[in-house]
Amino acid sequence: MKILSAITAIIATRYQMDAAGVEEFVGGLIFGLIKKDDLPEIQKCLKDSENLEVQIVNALADVSKGDLQDILKGVQEIGQILQELPVDLSDCQGMSGDIAKIENWASIFSHPTTLITTLTKNLLSNWKDVVAEVSQTSSDYSSADYYKVGEDVGDLLILSVGPISKASNVTMESVDWSALQNNLGGLY
């Protein structure tokens, strides 16, 4: 038992970040999820980077073990981080729409039964890509490319949970109302 604790401690200490690394990770994570670079805004307004660093390091340590159970655990830990992001980024006024999309998508992490079913199905279906993503995450971490690590984790989340719906990107201004009216014909 002591050996297992020592190994876990070694893996956890292998992952460390400073505040700038946390900002880069969060920026990369958001980019990985919604393909939008919010890093400049995050660098101005991210709160609680010390707590985030602990959560990120723990999740990365779990994911890096590479087995299904630990990847599941790490993905759930990242899900917890995503659920807390609206508070951590509450001063980021230019990101409110992006945060809302992610918050809506991450709501699955509040429903354990649905989450576990979804994660298990998707992880097993995408196992080859998941393993490649875990390997890439470790490689990028070794290079101290925290933005890319965040992006890798975003990709891992999409493989695990599914993509953020394109429908959430639709705004009232982007709808072609004339096409809708033309296709409704005599219905009104």
PDB file of N, CA and C in Angstrom, residues 2-3 9 24 36 41 59 72 74 98 163 165-166 170 174 179 182-183:
ATOM      1  N   LYS A   2       1.977   1.226   0.757  1.00  0.00           N
ATOM      2  CA  LYS A   2       2.865   2.384   0.811  1.00  0.00           C
ATOM      3  C   LYS A   2       3.499   2.656  -0.551  1.00  0.00           C
ATOM      4  N   ILE A   3       3.791   1.589  -1.285  1.00  0.00           N
ATOM      5  CA  ILE A   3       4.397   1.743  -2.612  1.00  0.00           C
ATOM      6  C   ILE A   3       3.424   2.443  -3.549  1.00  0.00           C
ATOM      7  N   ALA A   9       2.121   9.801  -5.430  1.00  0.00           N
ATOM      8  CA  ALA A   9       2.741  11.082  -5.079  1.00  0.00           C
ATOM      9  C   ALA A   9       3.761  11.507  -6.130  1.00  0.00           C
ATOM     10  N   GLU A  24      -2.636  29.562 -19.458  1.00  0.00           N
ATOM     11  CA  GLU A  24      -2.433  28.948 -20.774  1.00  0.00           C
ATOM     12  C   GLU A  24      -3.243  27.659 -20.906  1.00  0.00           C
ATOM     13  N   LYS A  36     -12.036  28.667 -30.166  1.00  0.00           N
ATOM     14  CA  LYS A  36     -11.899  30.118 -30.081  1.00  0.00           C
ATOM     15  C   LYS A  36     -10.789  30.423 -29.082  1.00  0.00           C
ATOM     16  N   GLU A  41      -7.918  37.345 -23.042  1.00  0.00           N
ATOM     17  CA  GLU A  41      -8.931  37.736 -22.055  1.00  0.00           C
ATOM     18  C   GLU A  41      -8.703  37.000 -20.735  1.00  0.00           C
ATOM     19  N   ALA A  59      -5.975  16.107 -12.083  1.00  0.00           N
ATOM     20  CA  ALA A  59      -6.627  15.512 -13.259  1.00  0.00           C
ATOM     21  C   ALA A  59      -5.588  14.986 -14.247  1.00  0.00           C
ATOM     22  N   LEU A  72     -11.244   7.964 -16.768  1.00  0.00           N
ATOM     23  CA  LEU A  72     -12.603   8.347 -16.342  1.00  0.00           C
ATOM     24  C   LEU A  72     -12.540   9.332 -15.181  1.00  0.00           C
ATOM     25  N   GLY A  74     -10.009  11.286 -14.276  1.00  0.00           N
ATOM     26  CA  GLY A  74      -9.437  12.555 -14.724  1.00  0.00           C
ATOM     27  C   GLY A  74     -10.427  13.396 -15.509  1.00  0.00           C
ATOM     28  N   ASP A  98     -19.023  32.466 -24.601  1.00  0.00           N
ATOM     29  CA  ASP A  98     -18.210  31.247 -24.655  1.00  0.00           C
ATOM     30  C   ASP A  98     -18.366  30.439 -23.369  1.00  0.00           C
ATOM     31  N   PRO A 163     -18.997  16.447 -28.674  1.00  0.00           N
ATOM     32  CA  PRO A 163     -18.702  17.849 -28.996  1.00  0.00           C
ATOM     33  C   PRO A 163     -19.738  18.809 -28.425  1.00  0.00           C
ATOM     34  N   SER A 165     -22.394  21.277 -28.983  1.00  0.00           N
ATOM     35  CA  SER A 165     -23.344  21.349 -30.096  1.00  0.00           C
ATOM     36  C   SER A 165     -23.161  22.621 -30.903  1.00  0.00           C
ATOM     37  N   LYS A 166     -23.136  22.456 -32.213  1.00  0.00           N
ATOM     38  CA  LYS A 166     -23.071  23.620 -33.101  1.00  0.00           C
ATOM     39  C   LYS A 166     -24.309  24.481 -32.920  1.00  0.00           C
ATOM     40  N   VAL A 170     -25.590  29.175 -32.585  1.00  0.00           N
ATOM     41  CA  VAL A 170     -26.542  29.917 -33.399  1.00  0.00           C
ATOM     42  C   VAL A 170     -27.073  31.098 -32.603  1.00  0.00           C
ATOM     43  N   SER A 174     -27.948  35.306 -36.717  1.00  0.00           N
ATOM     44  CA  SER A 174     -27.382  34.453 -37.761  1.00  0.00           C
ATOM     45  C   SER A 174     -28.427  33.620 -38.502  1.00  0.00           C
ATOM     46  N   ALA A 179     -35.529  32.758 -45.499  1.00  0.00           N
ATOM     47  CA  ALA A 179     -35.585  31.367 -45.953  1.00  0.00           C
ATOM     48  C   ALA A 179     -36.632  30.594 -45.162  1.00  0.00           C
ATOM     49  N   ASN A 182     -40.076  31.705 -46.489  1.00  0.00           N
ATOM     50  CA  ASN A 182     -40.314  31.142 -47.825  1.00  0.00           C
ATOM     51  C   ASN A 182     -40.693  29.662 -47.753  1.00  0.00           C
ATOM     52  N   ASN A 183     -40.099  28.950 -46.815  1.00  0.00           N
ATOM     53  CA  ASN A 183     -40.370  27.520 -46.699  1.00  0.00           C
ATOM     54  C   ASN A 183     -41.625  27.204 -45.897  1.00  0.00           C
TER      55      ASN A 183
END
